[in-house]
Coordinates of C-alpha atoms in Angstrom, one line a residue:
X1 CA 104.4 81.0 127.3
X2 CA 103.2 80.4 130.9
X3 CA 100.3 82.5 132.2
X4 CA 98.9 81.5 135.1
X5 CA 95.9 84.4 135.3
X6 CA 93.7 86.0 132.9
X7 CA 95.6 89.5 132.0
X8 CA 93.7 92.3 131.8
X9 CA 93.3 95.0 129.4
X10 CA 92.2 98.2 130.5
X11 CA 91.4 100.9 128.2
X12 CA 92.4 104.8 129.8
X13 CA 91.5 108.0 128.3
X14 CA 93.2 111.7 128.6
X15 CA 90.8 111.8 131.4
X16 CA 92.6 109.7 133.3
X17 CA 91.0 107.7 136.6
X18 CA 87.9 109.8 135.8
X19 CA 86.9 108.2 133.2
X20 CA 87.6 104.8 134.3
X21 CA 84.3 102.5 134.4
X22 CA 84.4 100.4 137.7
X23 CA 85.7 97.3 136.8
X24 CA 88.3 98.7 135.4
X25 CA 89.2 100.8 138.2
X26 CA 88.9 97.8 140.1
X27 CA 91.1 95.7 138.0
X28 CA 94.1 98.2 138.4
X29 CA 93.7 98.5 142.0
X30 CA 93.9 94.9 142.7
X31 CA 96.6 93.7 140.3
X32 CA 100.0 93.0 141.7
X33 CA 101.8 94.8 138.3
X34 CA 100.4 97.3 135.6
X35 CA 102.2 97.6 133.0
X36 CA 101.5 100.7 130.2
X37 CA 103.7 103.7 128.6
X38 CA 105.0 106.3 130.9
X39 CA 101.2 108.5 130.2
X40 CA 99.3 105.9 130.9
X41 CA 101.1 105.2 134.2
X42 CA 101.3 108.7 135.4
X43 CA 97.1 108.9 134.7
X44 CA 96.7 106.1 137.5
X45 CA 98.5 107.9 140.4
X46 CA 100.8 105.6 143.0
X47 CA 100.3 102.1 142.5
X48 CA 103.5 99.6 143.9
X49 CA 103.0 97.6 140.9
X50 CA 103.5 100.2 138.0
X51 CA 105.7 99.3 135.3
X52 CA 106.6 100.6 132.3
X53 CA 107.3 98.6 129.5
X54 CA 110.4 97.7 127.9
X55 CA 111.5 98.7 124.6
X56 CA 112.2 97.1 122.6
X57 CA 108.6 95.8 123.8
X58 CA 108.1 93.0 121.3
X59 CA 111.1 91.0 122.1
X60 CA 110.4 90.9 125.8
X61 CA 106.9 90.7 125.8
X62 CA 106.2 86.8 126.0
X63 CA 109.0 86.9 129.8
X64 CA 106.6 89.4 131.3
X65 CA 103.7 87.4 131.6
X66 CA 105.3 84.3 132.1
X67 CA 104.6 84.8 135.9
X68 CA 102.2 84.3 138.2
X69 CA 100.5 87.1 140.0
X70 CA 97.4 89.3 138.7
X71 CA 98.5 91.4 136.2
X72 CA 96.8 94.4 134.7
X73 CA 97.9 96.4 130.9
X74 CA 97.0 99.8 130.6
X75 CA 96.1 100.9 127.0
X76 CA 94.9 104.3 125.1
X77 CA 91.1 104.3 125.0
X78 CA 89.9 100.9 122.7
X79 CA 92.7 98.5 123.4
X80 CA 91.4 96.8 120.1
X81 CA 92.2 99.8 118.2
X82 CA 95.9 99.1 116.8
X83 CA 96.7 98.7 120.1
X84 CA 98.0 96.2 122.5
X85 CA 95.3 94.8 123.3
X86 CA 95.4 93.2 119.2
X87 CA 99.2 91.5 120.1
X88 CA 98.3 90.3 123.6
X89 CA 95.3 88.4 122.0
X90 CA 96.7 87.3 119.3
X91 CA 100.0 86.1 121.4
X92 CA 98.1 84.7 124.8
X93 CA 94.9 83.4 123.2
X94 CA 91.3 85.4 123.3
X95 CA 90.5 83.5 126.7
X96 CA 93.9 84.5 128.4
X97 CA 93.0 88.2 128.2
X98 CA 89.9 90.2 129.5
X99 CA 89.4 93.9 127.4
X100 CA 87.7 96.4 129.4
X101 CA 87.7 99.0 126.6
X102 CA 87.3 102.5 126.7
X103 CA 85.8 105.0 124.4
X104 CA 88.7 105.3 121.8
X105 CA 90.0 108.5 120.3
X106 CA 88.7 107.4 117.0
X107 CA 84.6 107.5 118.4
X108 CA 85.9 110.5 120.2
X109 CA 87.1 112.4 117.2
X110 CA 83.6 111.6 115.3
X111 CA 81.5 113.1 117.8
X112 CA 83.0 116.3 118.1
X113 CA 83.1 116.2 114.3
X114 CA 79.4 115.0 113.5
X115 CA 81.3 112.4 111.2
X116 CA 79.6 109.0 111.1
X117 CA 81.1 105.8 111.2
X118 CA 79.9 104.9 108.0
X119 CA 81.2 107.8 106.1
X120 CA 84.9 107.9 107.9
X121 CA 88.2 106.0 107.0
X122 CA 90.7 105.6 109.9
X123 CA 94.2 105.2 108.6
X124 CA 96.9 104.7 110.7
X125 CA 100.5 105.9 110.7
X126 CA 101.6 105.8 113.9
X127 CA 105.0 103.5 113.9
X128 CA 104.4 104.0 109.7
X129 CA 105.3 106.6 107.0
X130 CA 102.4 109.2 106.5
X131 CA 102.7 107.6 103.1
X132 CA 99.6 105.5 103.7
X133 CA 97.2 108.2 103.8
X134 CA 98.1 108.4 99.7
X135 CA 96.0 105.2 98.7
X136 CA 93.2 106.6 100.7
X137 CA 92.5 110.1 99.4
X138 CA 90.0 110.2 97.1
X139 CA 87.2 113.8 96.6
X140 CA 84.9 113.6 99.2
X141 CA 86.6 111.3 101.5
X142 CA 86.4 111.8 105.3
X143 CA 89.8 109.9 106.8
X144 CA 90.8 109.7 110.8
X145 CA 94.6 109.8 110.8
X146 CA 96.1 108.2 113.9
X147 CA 99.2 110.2 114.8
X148 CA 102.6 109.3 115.0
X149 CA 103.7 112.3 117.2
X150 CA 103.6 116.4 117.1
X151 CA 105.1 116.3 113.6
X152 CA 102.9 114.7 111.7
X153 CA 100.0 117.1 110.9
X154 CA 103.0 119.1 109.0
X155 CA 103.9 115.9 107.4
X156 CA 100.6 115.1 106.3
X157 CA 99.7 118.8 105.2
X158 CA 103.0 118.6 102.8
X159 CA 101.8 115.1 101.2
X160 CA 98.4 116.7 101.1
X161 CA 99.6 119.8 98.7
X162 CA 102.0 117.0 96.8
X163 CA 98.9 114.6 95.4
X164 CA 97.0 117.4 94.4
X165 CA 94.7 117.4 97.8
X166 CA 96.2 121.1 99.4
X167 CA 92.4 122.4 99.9
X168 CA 91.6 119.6 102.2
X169 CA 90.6 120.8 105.0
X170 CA 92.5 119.9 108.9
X171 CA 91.4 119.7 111.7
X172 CA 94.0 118.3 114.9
X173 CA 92.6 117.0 117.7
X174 CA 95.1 117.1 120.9
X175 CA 94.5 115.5 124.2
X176 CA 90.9 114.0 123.5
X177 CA 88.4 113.9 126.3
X178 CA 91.5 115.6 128.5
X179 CA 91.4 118.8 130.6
X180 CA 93.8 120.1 127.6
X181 CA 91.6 118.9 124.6
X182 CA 92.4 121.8 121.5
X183 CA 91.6 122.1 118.2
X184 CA 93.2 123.3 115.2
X185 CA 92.0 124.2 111.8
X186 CA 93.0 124.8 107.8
X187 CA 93.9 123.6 105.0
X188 CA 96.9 121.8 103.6
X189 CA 97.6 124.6 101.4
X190 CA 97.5 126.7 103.7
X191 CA 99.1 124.5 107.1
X192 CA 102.1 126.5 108.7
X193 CA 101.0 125.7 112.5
X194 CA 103.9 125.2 115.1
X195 CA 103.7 121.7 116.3
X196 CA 101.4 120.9 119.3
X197 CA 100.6 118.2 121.1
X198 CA 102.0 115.0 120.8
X199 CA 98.8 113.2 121.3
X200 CA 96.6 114.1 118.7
X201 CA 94.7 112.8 116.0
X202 CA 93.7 114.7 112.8
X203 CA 90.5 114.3 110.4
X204 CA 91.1 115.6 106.7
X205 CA 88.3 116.4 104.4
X206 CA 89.2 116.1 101.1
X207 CA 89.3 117.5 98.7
X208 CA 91.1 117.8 95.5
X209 CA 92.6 120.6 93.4
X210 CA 91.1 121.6 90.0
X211 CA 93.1 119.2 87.7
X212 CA 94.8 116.9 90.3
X213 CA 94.5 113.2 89.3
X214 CA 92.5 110.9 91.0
X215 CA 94.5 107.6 91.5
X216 CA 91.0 104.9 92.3
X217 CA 92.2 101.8 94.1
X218 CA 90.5 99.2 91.5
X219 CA 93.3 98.1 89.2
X220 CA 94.7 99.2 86.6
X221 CA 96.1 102.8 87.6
X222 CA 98.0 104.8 84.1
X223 CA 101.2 103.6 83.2
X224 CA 102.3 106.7 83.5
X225 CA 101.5 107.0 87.5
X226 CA 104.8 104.7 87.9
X227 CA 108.5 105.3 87.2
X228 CA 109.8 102.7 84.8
X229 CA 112.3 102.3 82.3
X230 CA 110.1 99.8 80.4
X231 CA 109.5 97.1 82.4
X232 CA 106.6 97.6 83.4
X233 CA 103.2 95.4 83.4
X234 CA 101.0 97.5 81.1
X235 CA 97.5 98.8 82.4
X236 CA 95.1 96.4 80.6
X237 CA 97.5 93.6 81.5
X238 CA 97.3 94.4 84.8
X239 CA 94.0 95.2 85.3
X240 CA 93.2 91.7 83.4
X241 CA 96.0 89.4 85.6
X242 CA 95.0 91.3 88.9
X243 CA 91.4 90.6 88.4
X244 CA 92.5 86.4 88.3
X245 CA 94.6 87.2 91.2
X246 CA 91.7 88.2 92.9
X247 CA 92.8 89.8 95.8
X248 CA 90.7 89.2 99.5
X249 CA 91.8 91.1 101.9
X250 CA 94.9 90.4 104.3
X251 CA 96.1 87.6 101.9
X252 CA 99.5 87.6 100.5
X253 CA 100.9 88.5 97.0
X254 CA 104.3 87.4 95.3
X255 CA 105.3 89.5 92.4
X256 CA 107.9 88.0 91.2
X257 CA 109.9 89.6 88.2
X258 CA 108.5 92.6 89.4
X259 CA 110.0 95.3 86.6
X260 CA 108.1 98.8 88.7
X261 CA 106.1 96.5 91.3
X262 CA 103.1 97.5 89.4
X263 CA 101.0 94.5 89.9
X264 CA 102.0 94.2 94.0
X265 CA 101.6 97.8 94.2
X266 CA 98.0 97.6 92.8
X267 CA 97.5 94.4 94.9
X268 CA 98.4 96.2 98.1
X269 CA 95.7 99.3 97.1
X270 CA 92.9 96.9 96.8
X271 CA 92.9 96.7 100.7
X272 CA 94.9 98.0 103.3
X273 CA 95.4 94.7 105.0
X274 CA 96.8 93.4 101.8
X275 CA 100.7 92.6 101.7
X276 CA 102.8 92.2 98.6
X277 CA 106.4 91.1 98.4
X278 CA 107.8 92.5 95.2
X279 CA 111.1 90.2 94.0
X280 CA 113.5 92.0 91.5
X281 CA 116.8 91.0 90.7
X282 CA 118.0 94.4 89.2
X283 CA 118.9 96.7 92.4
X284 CA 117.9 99.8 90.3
X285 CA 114.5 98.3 89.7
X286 CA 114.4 97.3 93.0
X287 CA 115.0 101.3 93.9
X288 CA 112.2 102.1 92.0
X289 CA 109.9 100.0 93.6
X290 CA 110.1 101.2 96.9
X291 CA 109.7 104.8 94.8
X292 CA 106.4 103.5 93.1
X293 CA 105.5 102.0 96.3
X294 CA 105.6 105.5 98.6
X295 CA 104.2 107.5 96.1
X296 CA 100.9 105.6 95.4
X297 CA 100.2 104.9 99.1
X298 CA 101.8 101.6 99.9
X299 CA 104.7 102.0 101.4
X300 CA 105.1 98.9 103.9
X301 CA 105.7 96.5 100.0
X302 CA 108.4 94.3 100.9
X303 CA 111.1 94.6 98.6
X304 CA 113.5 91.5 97.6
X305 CA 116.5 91.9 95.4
X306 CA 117.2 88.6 93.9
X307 CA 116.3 85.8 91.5
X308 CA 114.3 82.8 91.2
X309 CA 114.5 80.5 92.5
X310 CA 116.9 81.3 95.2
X311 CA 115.5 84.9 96.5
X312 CA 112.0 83.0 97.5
X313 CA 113.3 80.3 99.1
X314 CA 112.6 82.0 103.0
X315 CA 109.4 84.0 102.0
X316 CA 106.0 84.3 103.5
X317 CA 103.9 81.9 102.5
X318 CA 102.0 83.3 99.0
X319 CA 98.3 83.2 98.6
X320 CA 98.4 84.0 95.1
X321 CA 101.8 84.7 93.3
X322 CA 102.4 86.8 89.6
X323 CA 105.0 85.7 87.3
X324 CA 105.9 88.4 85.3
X325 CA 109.7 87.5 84.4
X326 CA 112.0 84.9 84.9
X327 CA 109.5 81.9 83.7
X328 CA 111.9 79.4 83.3
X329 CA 113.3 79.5 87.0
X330 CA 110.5 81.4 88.3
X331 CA 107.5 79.2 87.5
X332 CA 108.6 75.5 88.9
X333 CA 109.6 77.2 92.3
X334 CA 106.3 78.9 92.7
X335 CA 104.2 76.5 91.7
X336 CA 105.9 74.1 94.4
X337 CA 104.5 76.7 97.0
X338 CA 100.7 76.0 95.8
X339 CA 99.8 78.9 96.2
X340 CA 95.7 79.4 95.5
X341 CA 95.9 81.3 92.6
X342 CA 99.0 81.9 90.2
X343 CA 98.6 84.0 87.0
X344 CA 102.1 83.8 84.7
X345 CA 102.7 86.1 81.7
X346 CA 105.2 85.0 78.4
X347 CA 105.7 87.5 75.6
X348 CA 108.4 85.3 73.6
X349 CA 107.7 81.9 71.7
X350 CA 109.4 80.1 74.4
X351 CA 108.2 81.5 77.4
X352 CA 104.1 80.9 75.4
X353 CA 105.3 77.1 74.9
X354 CA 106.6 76.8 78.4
X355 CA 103.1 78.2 79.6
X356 CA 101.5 75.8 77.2
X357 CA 103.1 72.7 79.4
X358 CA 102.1 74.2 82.2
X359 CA 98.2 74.9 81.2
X360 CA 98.4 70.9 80.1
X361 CA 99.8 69.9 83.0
X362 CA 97.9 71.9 85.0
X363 CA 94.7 73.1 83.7
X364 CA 93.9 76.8 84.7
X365 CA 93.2 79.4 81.6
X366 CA 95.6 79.9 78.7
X367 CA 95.0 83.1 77.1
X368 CA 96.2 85.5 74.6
X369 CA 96.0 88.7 74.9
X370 CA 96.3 91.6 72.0
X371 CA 96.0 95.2 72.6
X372 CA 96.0 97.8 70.1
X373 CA 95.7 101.9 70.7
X374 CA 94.3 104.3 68.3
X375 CA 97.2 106.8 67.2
X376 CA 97.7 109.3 64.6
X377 CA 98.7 107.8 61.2
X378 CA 99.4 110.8 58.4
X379 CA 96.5 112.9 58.8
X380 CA 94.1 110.0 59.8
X381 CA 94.3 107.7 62.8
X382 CA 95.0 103.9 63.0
X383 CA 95.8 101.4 65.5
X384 CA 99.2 100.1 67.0
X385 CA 99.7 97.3 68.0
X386 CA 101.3 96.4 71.6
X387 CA 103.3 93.3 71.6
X388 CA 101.0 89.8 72.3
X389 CA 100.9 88.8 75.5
X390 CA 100.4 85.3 76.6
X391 CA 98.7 84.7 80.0
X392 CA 98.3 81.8 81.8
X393 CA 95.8 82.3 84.9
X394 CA 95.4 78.8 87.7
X395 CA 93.3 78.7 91.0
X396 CA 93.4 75.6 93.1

């Protein structure tokens, strides 16, 4: 990409030129295009340069600024925001583009709530499925939910009343720091507003019904929050692999074998800006996945069908990868990735010896891991046994 001027990124609220600071107002007026969405155009008045952007925007973004000319992008409040402001950085370089940020709806929403920063998860779902919100509701919680359009506060009171939250309490906020700011109240239980505006935001206050389960985002969630049909990474496993995994936020999972996607699902709630790609060769499995995946608040798990080696041939780069089936073709081909961590369970004598290689070849942690549960025996209580597990854990 060519760009032959700094662009600038100017941040506009519902209050249109108003509300402009003066650089901003003065980097509009003087650039020979603006580019923005159809509101934020129409907030600026006449200008010869206007232009709205192209959709899809993505694909054509990298021809618009490879011109020269002084070129100006209007963005909703804080460009930095899950806006554009994030793409054209990222894209252009940090010294291409010049943010002129304005007070986002986010900062906007908290003072008229009295909600502090500190206290206050934002989760967004504009361009994703409501979904999200899931892995973040928790009693107490305060959460920011960046709308995807006038539908979504009904949306999001139906998921509310589904995971046990229906007396959270709503509010929508429409048109921020507009002349046609509005406010709506209630509770999910209680939600049957008519859609407003399509620019809105709204805060939710949780809070969770009297015997709702609370799903917490460390690992090792009940076996029996996923849909299996036995495959399935069991809860102390899990929690014990996932905790050598070690998951920092933003890096990349493979699960690979994945049964239910357990351990990517579990990876993903760890941090939002986790990603997981879940490879299953069973299309059924692969079905339920993408199941286990919506309900507990990770929907955007990438979903492979295939097998090892072949199906991770063209995959993201892994920071860490689980091998939880498929050992024999599984493990050569992930190891060749390096990834920084790799944690591989066996459950049959050949899969343990073909771990055993790999610990003396490699080094890592070879462990073995026994679980029993208490259950009733007769009229007394005794332990059963779950089938040994052996685990072998690496970090390079």
């Amino acid at each position: 990409m060519r760009v032959s001027e700094t662009v600038t990124v100017a941040g506009i609220g519902a209050d249109g030129w108003a509300g402009l600071c003066r650089d901003a107002r003065e980097a509009i007026t003087c650039a020979d295009v603006v580019y923005g969405g159809p509101r934020q155009l129409a907030l600026i008045g006449d200008h010869p340069g206007k232009r709205p952007w192209p959709s899809p925007l993505l694909p054509a973004l990298d021809a618009l600024f490879d011109e020269p000319g002084r070129i100006c992008v209007l963005a909703s409040g804080d460009p930095m925001l899950a806006g554009i402001g994030t793409t054209l950085v990222r894209r252009l370089g940090a010294d291409r583009v010049r943010i002129l940020p304005g007070v986002s709806s986010v900062a906007l929403a908290r003072a008229r709530l009295g909600w502090s920063a500190e206290e206050t998860d934002v989760v967004r779902v504009v361009g994703h499925s409501a979904d999200r919100v899931t892995r973040a509701l928790a009693p107490g919680a305060r959460l920011l939910v960046l709308s995807g359009d006038a539908s979504t506060p009904a949306v999001l009171a139906a998921l509310l009343r589904r995971t046990g939250y229906g007396p959270s309490r709503m509010t929508v906020l429409e048109e921020l720091g507009g002349p046609g700011e509005n406010h709506a109240d209630g509770t999910a239980d209680d939600w049957a507003r008519a859609e407003g505006a399509a620019l809105n935001l709204i805060a939710v206050d949780c809070e969770r019904a009297p015997g709702a389960r609370f799903l917490p985002t460390l690992p090792g969630l009940p076996d029996d929050a996923y849909e299996h049909d036995g495959q399935l990474t069991k809860r102390d496993l899990r929690a014990l692999a996932l905790a050598r995994l070690a998951p920092a936020p933003g890096e990349v999972l493979w699960d690979v074998g994945a049964g239910a996607g357990s351990v990517g699902i579990e990876w993903m709630r760890a941090h939002p800006r986790n990603r997981a790609i879940a490879v299953e060769r069973d299309p059924e499995r692969a079905a339920r996945i993408e199941r286990n995946a919506t309900a507990l608040g990770v929907p955007d798990l990438d979903v492979v069908v295939g097998e090892a080696p072949g199906a991770l041939a063209d995959l993201a780069a892994p920071d860490a990868v689980f091998v939880g089936g498929g050992l024999t073709a599984a493990l050569p081909a992930c190891l060749a990735r390096k990834p920084g961590r790799l944690v591989a369970h066996g459950v049959t004598v050949e899969s343990e010896q073909l771990l055993a290689a790999a610990h003396r070849d490699h080094g890592g942690e070879l462990t073995r891991v026994a679980v029993e549960q208490a259950a009733p025996l007769g009229g007394f209580t005794g332990w059963t046994p779950s089938r040994t597990v052996t685990q072998w854990s690496v970090t390079r």
